GROMACS .gro file of C-alpha atoms in nm:
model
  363
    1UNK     CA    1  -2.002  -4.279  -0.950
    2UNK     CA    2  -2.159  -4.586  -0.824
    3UNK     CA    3  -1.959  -4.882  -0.624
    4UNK     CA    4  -1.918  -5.267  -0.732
    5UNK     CA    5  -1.920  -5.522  -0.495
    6UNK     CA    6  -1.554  -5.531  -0.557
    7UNK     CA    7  -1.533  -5.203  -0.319
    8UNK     CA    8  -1.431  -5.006  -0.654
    9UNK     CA    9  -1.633  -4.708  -0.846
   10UNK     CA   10  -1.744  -4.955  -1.196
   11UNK     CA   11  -1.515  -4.755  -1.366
   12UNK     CA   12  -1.235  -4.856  -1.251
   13UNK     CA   13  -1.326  -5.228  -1.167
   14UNK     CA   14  -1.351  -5.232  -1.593
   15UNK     CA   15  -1.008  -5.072  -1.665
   16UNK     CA   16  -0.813  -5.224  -1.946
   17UNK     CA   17  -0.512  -4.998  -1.838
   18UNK     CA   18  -0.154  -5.119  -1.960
   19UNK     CA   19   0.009  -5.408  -1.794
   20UNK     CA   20   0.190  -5.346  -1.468
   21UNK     CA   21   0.553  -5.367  -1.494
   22UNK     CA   22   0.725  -5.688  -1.491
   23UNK     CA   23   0.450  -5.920  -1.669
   24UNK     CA   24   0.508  -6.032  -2.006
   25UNK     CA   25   0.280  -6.129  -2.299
   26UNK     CA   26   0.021  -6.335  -2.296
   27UNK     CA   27   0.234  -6.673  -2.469
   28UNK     CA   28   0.510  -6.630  -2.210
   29UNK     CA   29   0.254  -6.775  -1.898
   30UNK     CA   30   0.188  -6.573  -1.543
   31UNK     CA   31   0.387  -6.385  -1.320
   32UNK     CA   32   0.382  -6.524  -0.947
   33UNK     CA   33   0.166  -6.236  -0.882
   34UNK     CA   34  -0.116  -6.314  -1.136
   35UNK     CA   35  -0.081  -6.624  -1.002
   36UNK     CA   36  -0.119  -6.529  -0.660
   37UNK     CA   37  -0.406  -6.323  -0.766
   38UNK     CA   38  -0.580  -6.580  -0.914
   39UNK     CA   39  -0.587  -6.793  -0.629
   40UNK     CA   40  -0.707  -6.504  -0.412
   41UNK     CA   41  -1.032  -6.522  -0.647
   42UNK     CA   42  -1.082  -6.865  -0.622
   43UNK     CA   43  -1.077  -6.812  -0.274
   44UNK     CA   44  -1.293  -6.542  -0.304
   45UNK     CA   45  -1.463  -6.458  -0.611
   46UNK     CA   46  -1.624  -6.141  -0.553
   47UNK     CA   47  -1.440  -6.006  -0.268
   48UNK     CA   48  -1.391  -5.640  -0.310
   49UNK     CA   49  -1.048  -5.557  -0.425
   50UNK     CA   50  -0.986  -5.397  -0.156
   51UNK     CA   51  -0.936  -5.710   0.056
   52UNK     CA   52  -0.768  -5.909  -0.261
   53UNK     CA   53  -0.523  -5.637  -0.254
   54UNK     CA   54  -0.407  -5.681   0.141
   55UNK     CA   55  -0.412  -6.050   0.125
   56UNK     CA   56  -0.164  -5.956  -0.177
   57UNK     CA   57   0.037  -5.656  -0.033
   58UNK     CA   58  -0.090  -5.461  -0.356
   59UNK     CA   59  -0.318  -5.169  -0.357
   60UNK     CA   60  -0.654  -5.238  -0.461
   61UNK     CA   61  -0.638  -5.028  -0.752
   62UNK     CA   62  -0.338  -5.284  -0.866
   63UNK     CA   63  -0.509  -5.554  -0.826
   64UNK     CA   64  -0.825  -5.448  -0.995
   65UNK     CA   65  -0.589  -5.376  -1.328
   66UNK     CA   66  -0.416  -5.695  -1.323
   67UNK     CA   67  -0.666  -5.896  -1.341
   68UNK     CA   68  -0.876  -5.685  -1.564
   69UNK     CA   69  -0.548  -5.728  -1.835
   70UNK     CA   70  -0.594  -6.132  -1.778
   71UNK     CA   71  -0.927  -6.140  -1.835
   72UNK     CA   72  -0.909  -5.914  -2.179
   73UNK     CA   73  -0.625  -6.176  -2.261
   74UNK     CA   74  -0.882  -6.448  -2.175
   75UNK     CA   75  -0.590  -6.587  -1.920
   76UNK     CA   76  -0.825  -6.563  -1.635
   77UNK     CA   77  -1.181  -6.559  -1.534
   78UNK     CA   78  -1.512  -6.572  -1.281
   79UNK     CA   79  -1.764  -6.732  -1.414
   80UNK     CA   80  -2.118  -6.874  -1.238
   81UNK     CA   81  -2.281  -7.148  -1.282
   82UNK     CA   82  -2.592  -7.361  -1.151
   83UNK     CA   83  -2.524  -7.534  -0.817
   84UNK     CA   84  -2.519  -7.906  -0.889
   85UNK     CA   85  -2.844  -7.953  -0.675
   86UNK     CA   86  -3.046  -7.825  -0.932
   87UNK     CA   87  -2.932  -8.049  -1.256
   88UNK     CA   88  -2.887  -8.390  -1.382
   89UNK     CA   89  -2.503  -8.389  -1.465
   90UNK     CA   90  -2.369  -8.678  -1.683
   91UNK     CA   91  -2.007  -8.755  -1.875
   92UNK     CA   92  -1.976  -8.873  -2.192
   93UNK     CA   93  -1.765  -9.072  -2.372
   94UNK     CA   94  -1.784  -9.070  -2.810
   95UNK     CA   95  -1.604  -9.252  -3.039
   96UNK     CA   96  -1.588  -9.045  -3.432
   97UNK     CA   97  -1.538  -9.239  -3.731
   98UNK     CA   98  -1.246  -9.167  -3.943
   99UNK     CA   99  -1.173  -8.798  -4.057
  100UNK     CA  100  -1.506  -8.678  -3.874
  101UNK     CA  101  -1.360  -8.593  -3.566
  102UNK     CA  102  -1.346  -8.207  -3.608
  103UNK     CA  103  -1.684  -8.184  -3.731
  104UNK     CA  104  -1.776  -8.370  -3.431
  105UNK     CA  105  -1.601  -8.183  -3.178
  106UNK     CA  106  -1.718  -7.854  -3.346
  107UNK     CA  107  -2.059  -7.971  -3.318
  108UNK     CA  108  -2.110  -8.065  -2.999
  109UNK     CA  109  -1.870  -7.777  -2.857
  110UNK     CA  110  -2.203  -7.546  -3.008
  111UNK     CA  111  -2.439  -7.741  -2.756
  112UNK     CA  112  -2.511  -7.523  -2.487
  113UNK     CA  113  -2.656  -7.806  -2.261
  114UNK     CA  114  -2.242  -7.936  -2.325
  115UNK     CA  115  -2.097  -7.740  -2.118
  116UNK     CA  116  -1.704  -7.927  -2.127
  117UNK     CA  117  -1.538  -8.063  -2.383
  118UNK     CA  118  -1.262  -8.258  -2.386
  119UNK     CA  119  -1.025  -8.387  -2.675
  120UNK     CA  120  -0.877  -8.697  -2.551
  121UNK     CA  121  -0.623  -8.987  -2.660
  122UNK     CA  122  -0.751  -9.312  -2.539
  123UNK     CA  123  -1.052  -9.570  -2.654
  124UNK     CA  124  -1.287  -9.269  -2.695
  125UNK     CA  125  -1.219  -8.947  -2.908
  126UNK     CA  126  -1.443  -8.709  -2.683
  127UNK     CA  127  -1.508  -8.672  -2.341
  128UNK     CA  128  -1.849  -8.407  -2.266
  129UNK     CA  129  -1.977  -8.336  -1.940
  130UNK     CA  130  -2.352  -8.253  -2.025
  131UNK     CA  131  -2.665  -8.102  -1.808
  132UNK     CA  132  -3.005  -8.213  -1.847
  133UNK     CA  133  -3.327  -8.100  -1.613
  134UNK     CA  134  -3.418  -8.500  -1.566
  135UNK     CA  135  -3.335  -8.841  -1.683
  136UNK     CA  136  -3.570  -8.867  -1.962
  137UNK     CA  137  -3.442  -8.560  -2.177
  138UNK     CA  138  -3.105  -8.629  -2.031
  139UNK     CA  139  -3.105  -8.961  -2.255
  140UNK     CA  140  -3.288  -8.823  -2.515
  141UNK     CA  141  -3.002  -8.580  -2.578
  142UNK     CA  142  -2.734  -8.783  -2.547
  143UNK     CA  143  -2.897  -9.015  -2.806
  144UNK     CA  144  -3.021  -8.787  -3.013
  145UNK     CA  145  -2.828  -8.481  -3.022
  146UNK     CA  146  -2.511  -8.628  -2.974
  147UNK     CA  147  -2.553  -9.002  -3.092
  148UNK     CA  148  -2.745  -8.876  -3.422
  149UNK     CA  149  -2.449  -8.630  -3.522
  150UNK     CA  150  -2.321  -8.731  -3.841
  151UNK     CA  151  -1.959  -8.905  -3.824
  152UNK     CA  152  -2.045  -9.037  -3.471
  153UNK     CA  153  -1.975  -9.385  -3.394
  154UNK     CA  154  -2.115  -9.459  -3.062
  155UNK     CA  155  -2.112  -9.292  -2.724
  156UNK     CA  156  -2.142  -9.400  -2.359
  157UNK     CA  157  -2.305  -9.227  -2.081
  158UNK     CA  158  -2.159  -9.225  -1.733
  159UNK     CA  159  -2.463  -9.034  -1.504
  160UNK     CA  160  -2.310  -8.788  -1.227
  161UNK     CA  161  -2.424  -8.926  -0.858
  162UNK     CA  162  -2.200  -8.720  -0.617
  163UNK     CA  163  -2.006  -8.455  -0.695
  164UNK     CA  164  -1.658  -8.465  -0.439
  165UNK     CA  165  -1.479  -8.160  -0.591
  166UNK     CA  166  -1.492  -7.958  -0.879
  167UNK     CA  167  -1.348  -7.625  -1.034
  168UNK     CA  168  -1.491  -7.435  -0.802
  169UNK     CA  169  -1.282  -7.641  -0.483
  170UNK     CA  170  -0.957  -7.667  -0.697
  171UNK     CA  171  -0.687  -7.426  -0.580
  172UNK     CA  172  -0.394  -7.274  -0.745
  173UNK     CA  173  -0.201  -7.263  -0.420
  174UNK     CA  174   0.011  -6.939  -0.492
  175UNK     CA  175  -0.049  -6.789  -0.184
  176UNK     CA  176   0.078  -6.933   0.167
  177UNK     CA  177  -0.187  -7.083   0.419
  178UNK     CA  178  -0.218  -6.735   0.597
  179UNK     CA  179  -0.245  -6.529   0.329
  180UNK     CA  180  -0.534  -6.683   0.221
  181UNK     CA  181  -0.684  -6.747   0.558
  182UNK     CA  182  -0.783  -6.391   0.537
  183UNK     CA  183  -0.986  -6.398   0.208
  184UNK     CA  184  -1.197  -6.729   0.393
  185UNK     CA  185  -1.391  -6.901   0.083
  186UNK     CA  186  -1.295  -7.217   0.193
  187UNK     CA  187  -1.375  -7.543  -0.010
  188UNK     CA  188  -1.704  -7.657   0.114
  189UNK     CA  189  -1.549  -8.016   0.171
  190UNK     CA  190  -1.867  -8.168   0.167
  191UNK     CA  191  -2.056  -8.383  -0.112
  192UNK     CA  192  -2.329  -8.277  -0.320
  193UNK     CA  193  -2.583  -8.475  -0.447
  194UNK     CA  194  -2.663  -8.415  -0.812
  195UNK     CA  195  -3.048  -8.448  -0.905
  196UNK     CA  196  -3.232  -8.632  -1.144
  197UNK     CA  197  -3.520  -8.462  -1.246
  198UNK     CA  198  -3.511  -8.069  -1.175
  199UNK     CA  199  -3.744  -7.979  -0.922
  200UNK     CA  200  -3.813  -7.593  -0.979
  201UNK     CA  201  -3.688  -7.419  -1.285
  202UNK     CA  202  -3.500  -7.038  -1.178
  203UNK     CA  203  -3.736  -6.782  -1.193
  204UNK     CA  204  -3.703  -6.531  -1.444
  205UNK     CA  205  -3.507  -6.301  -1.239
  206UNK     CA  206  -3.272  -6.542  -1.097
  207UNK     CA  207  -3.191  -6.675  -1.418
  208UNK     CA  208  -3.131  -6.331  -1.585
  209UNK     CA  209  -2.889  -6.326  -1.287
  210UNK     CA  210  -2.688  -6.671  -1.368
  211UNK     CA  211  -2.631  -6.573  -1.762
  212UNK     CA  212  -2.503  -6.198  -1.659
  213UNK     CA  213  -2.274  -6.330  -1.412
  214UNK     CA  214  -2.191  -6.628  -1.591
  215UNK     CA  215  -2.027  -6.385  -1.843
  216UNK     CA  216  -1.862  -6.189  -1.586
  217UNK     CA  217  -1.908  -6.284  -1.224
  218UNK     CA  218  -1.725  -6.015  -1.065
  219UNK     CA  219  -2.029  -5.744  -1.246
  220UNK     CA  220  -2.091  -5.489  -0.994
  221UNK     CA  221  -2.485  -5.495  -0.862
  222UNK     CA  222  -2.535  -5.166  -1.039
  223UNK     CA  223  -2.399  -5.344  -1.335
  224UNK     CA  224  -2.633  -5.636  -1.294
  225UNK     CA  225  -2.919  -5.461  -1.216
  226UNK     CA  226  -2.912  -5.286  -1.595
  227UNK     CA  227  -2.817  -5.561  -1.719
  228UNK     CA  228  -3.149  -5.783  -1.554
  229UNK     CA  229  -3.378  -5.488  -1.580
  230UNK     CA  230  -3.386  -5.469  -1.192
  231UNK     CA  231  -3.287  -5.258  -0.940
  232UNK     CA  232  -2.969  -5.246  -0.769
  233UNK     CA  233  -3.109  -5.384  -0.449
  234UNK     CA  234  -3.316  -5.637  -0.593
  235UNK     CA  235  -2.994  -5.732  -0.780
  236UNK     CA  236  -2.822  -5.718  -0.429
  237UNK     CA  237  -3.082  -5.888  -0.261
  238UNK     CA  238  -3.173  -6.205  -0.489
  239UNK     CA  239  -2.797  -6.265  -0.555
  240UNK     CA  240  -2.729  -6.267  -0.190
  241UNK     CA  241  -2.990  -6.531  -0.133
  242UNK     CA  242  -2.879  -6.709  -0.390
  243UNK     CA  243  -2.548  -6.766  -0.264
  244UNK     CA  244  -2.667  -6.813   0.055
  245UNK     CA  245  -2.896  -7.098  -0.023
  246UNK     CA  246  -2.638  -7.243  -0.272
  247UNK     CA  247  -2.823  -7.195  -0.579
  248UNK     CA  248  -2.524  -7.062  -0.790
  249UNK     CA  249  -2.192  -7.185  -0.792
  250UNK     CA  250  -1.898  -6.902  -0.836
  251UNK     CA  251  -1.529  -6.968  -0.930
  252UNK     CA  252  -1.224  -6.849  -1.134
  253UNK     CA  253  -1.072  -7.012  -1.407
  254UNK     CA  254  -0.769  -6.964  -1.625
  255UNK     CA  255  -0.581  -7.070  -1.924
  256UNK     CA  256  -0.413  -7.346  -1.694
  257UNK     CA  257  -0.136  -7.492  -1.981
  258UNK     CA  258   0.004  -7.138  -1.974
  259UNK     CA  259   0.030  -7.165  -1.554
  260UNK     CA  260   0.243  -7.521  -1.622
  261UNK     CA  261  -0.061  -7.719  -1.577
  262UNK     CA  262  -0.022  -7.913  -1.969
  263UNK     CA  263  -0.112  -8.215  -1.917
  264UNK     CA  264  -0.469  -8.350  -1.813
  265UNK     CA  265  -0.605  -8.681  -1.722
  266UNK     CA  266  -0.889  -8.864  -1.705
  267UNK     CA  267  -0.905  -9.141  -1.462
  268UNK     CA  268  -1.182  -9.389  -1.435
  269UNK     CA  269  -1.143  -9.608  -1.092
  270UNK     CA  270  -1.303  -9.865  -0.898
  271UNK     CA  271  -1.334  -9.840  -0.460
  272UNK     CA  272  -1.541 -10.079  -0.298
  273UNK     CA  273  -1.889  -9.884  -0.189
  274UNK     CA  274  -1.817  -9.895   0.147
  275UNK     CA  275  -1.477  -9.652   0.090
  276UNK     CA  276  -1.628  -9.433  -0.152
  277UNK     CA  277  -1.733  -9.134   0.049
  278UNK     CA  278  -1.403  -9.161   0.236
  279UNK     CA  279  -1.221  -9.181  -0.097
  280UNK     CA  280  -1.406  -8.984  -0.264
  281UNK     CA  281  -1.342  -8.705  -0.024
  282UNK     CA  282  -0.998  -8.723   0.019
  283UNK     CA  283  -0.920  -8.787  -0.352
  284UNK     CA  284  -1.084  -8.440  -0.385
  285UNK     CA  285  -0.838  -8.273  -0.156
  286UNK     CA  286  -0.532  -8.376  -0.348
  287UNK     CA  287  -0.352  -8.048  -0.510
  288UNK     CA  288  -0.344  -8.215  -0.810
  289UNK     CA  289  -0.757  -8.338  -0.858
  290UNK     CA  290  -0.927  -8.098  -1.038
  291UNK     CA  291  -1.255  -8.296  -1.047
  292UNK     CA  292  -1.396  -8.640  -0.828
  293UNK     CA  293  -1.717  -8.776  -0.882
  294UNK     CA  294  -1.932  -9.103  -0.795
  295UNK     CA  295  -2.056  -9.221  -1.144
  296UNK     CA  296  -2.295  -9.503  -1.243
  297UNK     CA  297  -2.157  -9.799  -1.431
  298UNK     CA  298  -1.863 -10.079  -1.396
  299UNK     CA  299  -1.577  -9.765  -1.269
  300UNK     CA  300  -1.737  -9.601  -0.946
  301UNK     CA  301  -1.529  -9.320  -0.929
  302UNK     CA  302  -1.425  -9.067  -1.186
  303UNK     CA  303  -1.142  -8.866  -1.161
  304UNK     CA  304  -0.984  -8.533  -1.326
  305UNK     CA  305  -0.659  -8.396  -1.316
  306UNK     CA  306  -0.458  -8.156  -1.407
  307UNK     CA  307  -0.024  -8.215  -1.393
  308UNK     CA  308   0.296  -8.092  -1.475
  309UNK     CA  309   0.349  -8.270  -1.791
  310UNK     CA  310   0.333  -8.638  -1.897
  311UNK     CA  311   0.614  -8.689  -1.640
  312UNK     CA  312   0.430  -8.611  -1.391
  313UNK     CA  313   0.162  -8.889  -1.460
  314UNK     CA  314   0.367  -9.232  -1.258
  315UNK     CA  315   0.420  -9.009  -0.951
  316UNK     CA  316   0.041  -8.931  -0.881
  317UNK     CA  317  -0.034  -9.264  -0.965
  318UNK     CA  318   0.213  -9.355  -0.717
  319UNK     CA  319   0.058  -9.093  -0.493
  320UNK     CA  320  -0.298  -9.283  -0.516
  321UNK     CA  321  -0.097  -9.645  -0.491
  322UNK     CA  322   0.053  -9.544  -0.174
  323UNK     CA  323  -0.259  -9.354   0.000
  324UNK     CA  324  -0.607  -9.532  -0.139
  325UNK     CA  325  -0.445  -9.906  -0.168
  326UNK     CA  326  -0.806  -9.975  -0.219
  327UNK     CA  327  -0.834  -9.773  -0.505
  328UNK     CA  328  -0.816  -9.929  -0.833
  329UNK     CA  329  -0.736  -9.754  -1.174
  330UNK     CA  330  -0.910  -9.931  -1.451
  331UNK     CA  331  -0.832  -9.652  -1.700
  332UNK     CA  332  -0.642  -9.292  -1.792
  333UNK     CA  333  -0.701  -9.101  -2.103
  334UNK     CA  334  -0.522  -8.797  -2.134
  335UNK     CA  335  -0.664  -8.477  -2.290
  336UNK     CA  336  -0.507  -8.308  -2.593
  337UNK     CA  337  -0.706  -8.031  -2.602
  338UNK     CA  338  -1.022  -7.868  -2.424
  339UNK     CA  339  -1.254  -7.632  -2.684
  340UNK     CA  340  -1.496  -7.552  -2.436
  341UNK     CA  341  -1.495  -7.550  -2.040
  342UNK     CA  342  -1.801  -7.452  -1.827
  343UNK     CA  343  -1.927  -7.291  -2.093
  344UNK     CA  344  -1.650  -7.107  -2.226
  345UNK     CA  345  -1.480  -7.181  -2.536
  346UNK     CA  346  -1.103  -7.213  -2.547
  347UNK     CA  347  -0.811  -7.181  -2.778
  348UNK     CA  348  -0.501  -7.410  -2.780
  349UNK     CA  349  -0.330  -7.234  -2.499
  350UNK     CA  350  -0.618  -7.261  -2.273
  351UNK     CA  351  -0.779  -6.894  -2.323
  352UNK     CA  352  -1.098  -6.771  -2.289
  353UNK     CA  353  -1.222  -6.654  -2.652
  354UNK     CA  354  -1.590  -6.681  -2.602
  355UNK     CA  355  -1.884  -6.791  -2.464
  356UNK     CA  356  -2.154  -7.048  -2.548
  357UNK     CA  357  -2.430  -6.976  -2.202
  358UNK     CA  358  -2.560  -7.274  -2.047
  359UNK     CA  359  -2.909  -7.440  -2.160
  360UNK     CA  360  -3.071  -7.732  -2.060
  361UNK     CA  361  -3.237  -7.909  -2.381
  362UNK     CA  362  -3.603  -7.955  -2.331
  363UNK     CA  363  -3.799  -8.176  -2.079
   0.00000   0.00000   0.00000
C-alpha cells in the first residue's frame, strides 16, 4: 500500500468514513474543529496529515476523515490553480436586460476561461473574473463571448495589474498564532504582477498536473502519476518544481456562508499612485479582505470581502476610514450569490457541487 504526500497509505487519505462525533449536518455550518482544520490547510495545503493532526491535537487518522466528510459534502476543498504570472487576469462587470439574467449567469458560469462568478446587487448584475493568455484574445472574449450572449446589455472590463492578496493568502483564523506557526505556509506578502500576453504555454505534463490537482489538490503522487500517465517520481519531481518556481498556486476553500461569512462585497476605491503599493499591501492583510488588486480604469484599487452579515458592512468601512484616510470608496456592490468560484461551481449555501476546469479561450 503506497503513501500520499499527506503521510497516509491512499486508502485511507480517500475514506468517506462516518462523521466524527459531535459535528452535525451539512445545513447546520462547522464545528470549531472543521474550522480549525480548514485553516490548517490553508496554511498548508498538502502537508501530510500527520503534521495537520499535531498542530490540531487530533490523530492523523482523524484528521484525514474529517476533512474527507467536508469535502464529499462539498463544505471544503484544495484546489490548484495557475500562478498569476502566467495569465492575463481581468474583472468584469455586465449589465442583463430584463428577465435574461439567469440565462446569462448560466451561460457564462459554463465558460471555463470564467473562472468566478458573482451575482451582485448594485449598477451591474454580474461580476466575472476571467483569464485570457494575452490582451488581444482577452478582449476578444470579453466582447464576443460575453458581450454577444443573448440578453446582455453591456459589460465593462477592469484588466488585473497587481494582484495584493487573494484566496490563496485569506485565512480562516481558527487556530491561535502558535498553532499555526508550526504548519509555516505563510502568506507570501508580496505583490505579483499579472501578465499580459502568456509567455510559455505548460507543457503537456505540467498541465496534466494543474487539471488533476485542480480537482483534488491533496491527490497523493501515486495518485497523480495514474492519473497523468507518469511515474510517481516524475509526478513528485515536476510538481515539486512547480511549486518551487511558483508556477501553481494551491489553497483551500469552503462553503464560507455556512462558516458565518454571508455577506460579500465588492469595493471599487481610489488611492493616489504614490500609496498604492503601501495600501494595497496592507488592505490585503486585513482579516476581513478576501481579495486586493490594482486595476486599470477611473477606481485604482479593487477590493473583495467577505463579513458577518450586512451589519457588519459600516464597521469595516469605518475600519478603512480610520486606517487608509487616503483611501477613497467610490463604490460597494454586494453579492447575492456566487455559482462558480475558481472554477468550481456552487450551490446557494456555498458548496462545492462540481467542476468546470480552467481554459484559456484561444490566442
Amino acid at each position: 500500500m503506497s503513501e500520499s504526500p499527506s503521510g497516509l497509505p491512499e486508502s485511507v487519505s480517500e475514506s468517506t468514513s462516518e462523521p466524527d462525533s459531535g459535528t452535525e449536518g451539512a445545513l447546520a455550518g462547522f464545528s470549531e474543529l472543521d474550522l480549525a482544520l480548514i485553516d490548517a490547510l490553508q496554511a498548508a495545503p498538502r502537508a501530510p496529515w500527520t503534521r495537520i493532526g499535531q498542530a490540531l491535537g487530533v490523530n492523523a487518522t482523524t484528521a484525514a476523515r474529517r476533512f474527507e466528510r467536508l469535502r464529499a459534502e462539498g463544505l471544503a476543498w484544495v484546489t490548484a490553480y495557475d500562478a498569476a504570472k502566467t495569465a492575463t487576469v481581468a474583472y468584469v462587470e455586465v449589465r442583463c436586460r430584463p428577465r435574461a439574467f439567469d440565462r446569462v449567469s448560466a451561460a457564462v458560469t459554463a465558460l471555463p476561461w470564467v473562472f468566478s462568478v458573482d451575482e451582485t446587487a448594485g449598477d451591474f448584475d454580474l461580476f466575472l473574473s476571467v483569464a485570457a493568455p494575452d490582451l488581444p484574445s482577452l478582449g476578444r472574449a470579453v466582447h464576443r463571448g460575453i458581450g454577444g450572449l443573448r440578453g446582455v446589455r453591456s459589460t465593462r472590463t477592469r484588466l488585473g495589474i497587481t494582484l495584493y492578496g487573494e484566496g490563496r493568502d485569506w485565512r480562516m483564523r481558527a487556530m491561535n498564532p502558535a498553532e499555526r506557526a508550526g504548519l509555516g505556509g505563510a502568506p507570501t506578502g508580496r505583490p505579483r504582477t499579472y501578465s499580459t500576453h502568456l509567455h510559455e504555454r505548460p507543457s503537456p505534463q505540467d498541465q496534466a498536473l494543474l487539471t488533476a490537482l485542480g480537482a483534488d489538490g491533496r491527490l497523493g503522487y501515486g495518485e497523480l502519476g495514474v492519473l497523468t500517465g507518469m511515474s510517481e517520481h516524475t509526478a513528485r519531481r515536476r510538481l515539486q518544481r512547480m511549486i518551487r518556481d511558483g508556477d501553481i498556486t494551491l489553497r483551500c476553500d469552503l462553503a464560507h456562508p455556512m462558516a458565518g461569512l454571508s455577506t460579500m462585497v465588492v469595493y471599487r476605491t481610489s488611492v493616489p499612485h504614490a500609496l498604492l503599493e503601501q495600501t494595497g499591501n496592507a488592505l490585503a492583510r486585513l482579516e476581513q479582505v478576501r481579495m486586493c488588486v490594482s486595476v486599470s480604469g477611473p477606481y485604482n484599487l479593487l477590493v473583495l470581502v467577505w463579513l458577518h452579515g450586512l451589519g457588519a458592512v459600516d464597521p469595516f468601512e469605518a475600519l478603512l476610514a480610520e486606517r487608509f484616510p487616503a483611501l477613497e470608496v467610490r463604490d460597494r456592490t454586494v453579492a447575492l450569490h456566487s455559482p462558480k468560484r475558481m472554477s468550481w461551481l456552487l450551490d446557494e449555501h456555498g458548496r462545492a457541487t462540481g467542476r468546470v476546469p480552467l481554459g484559456l479561450p484561444e490566442h
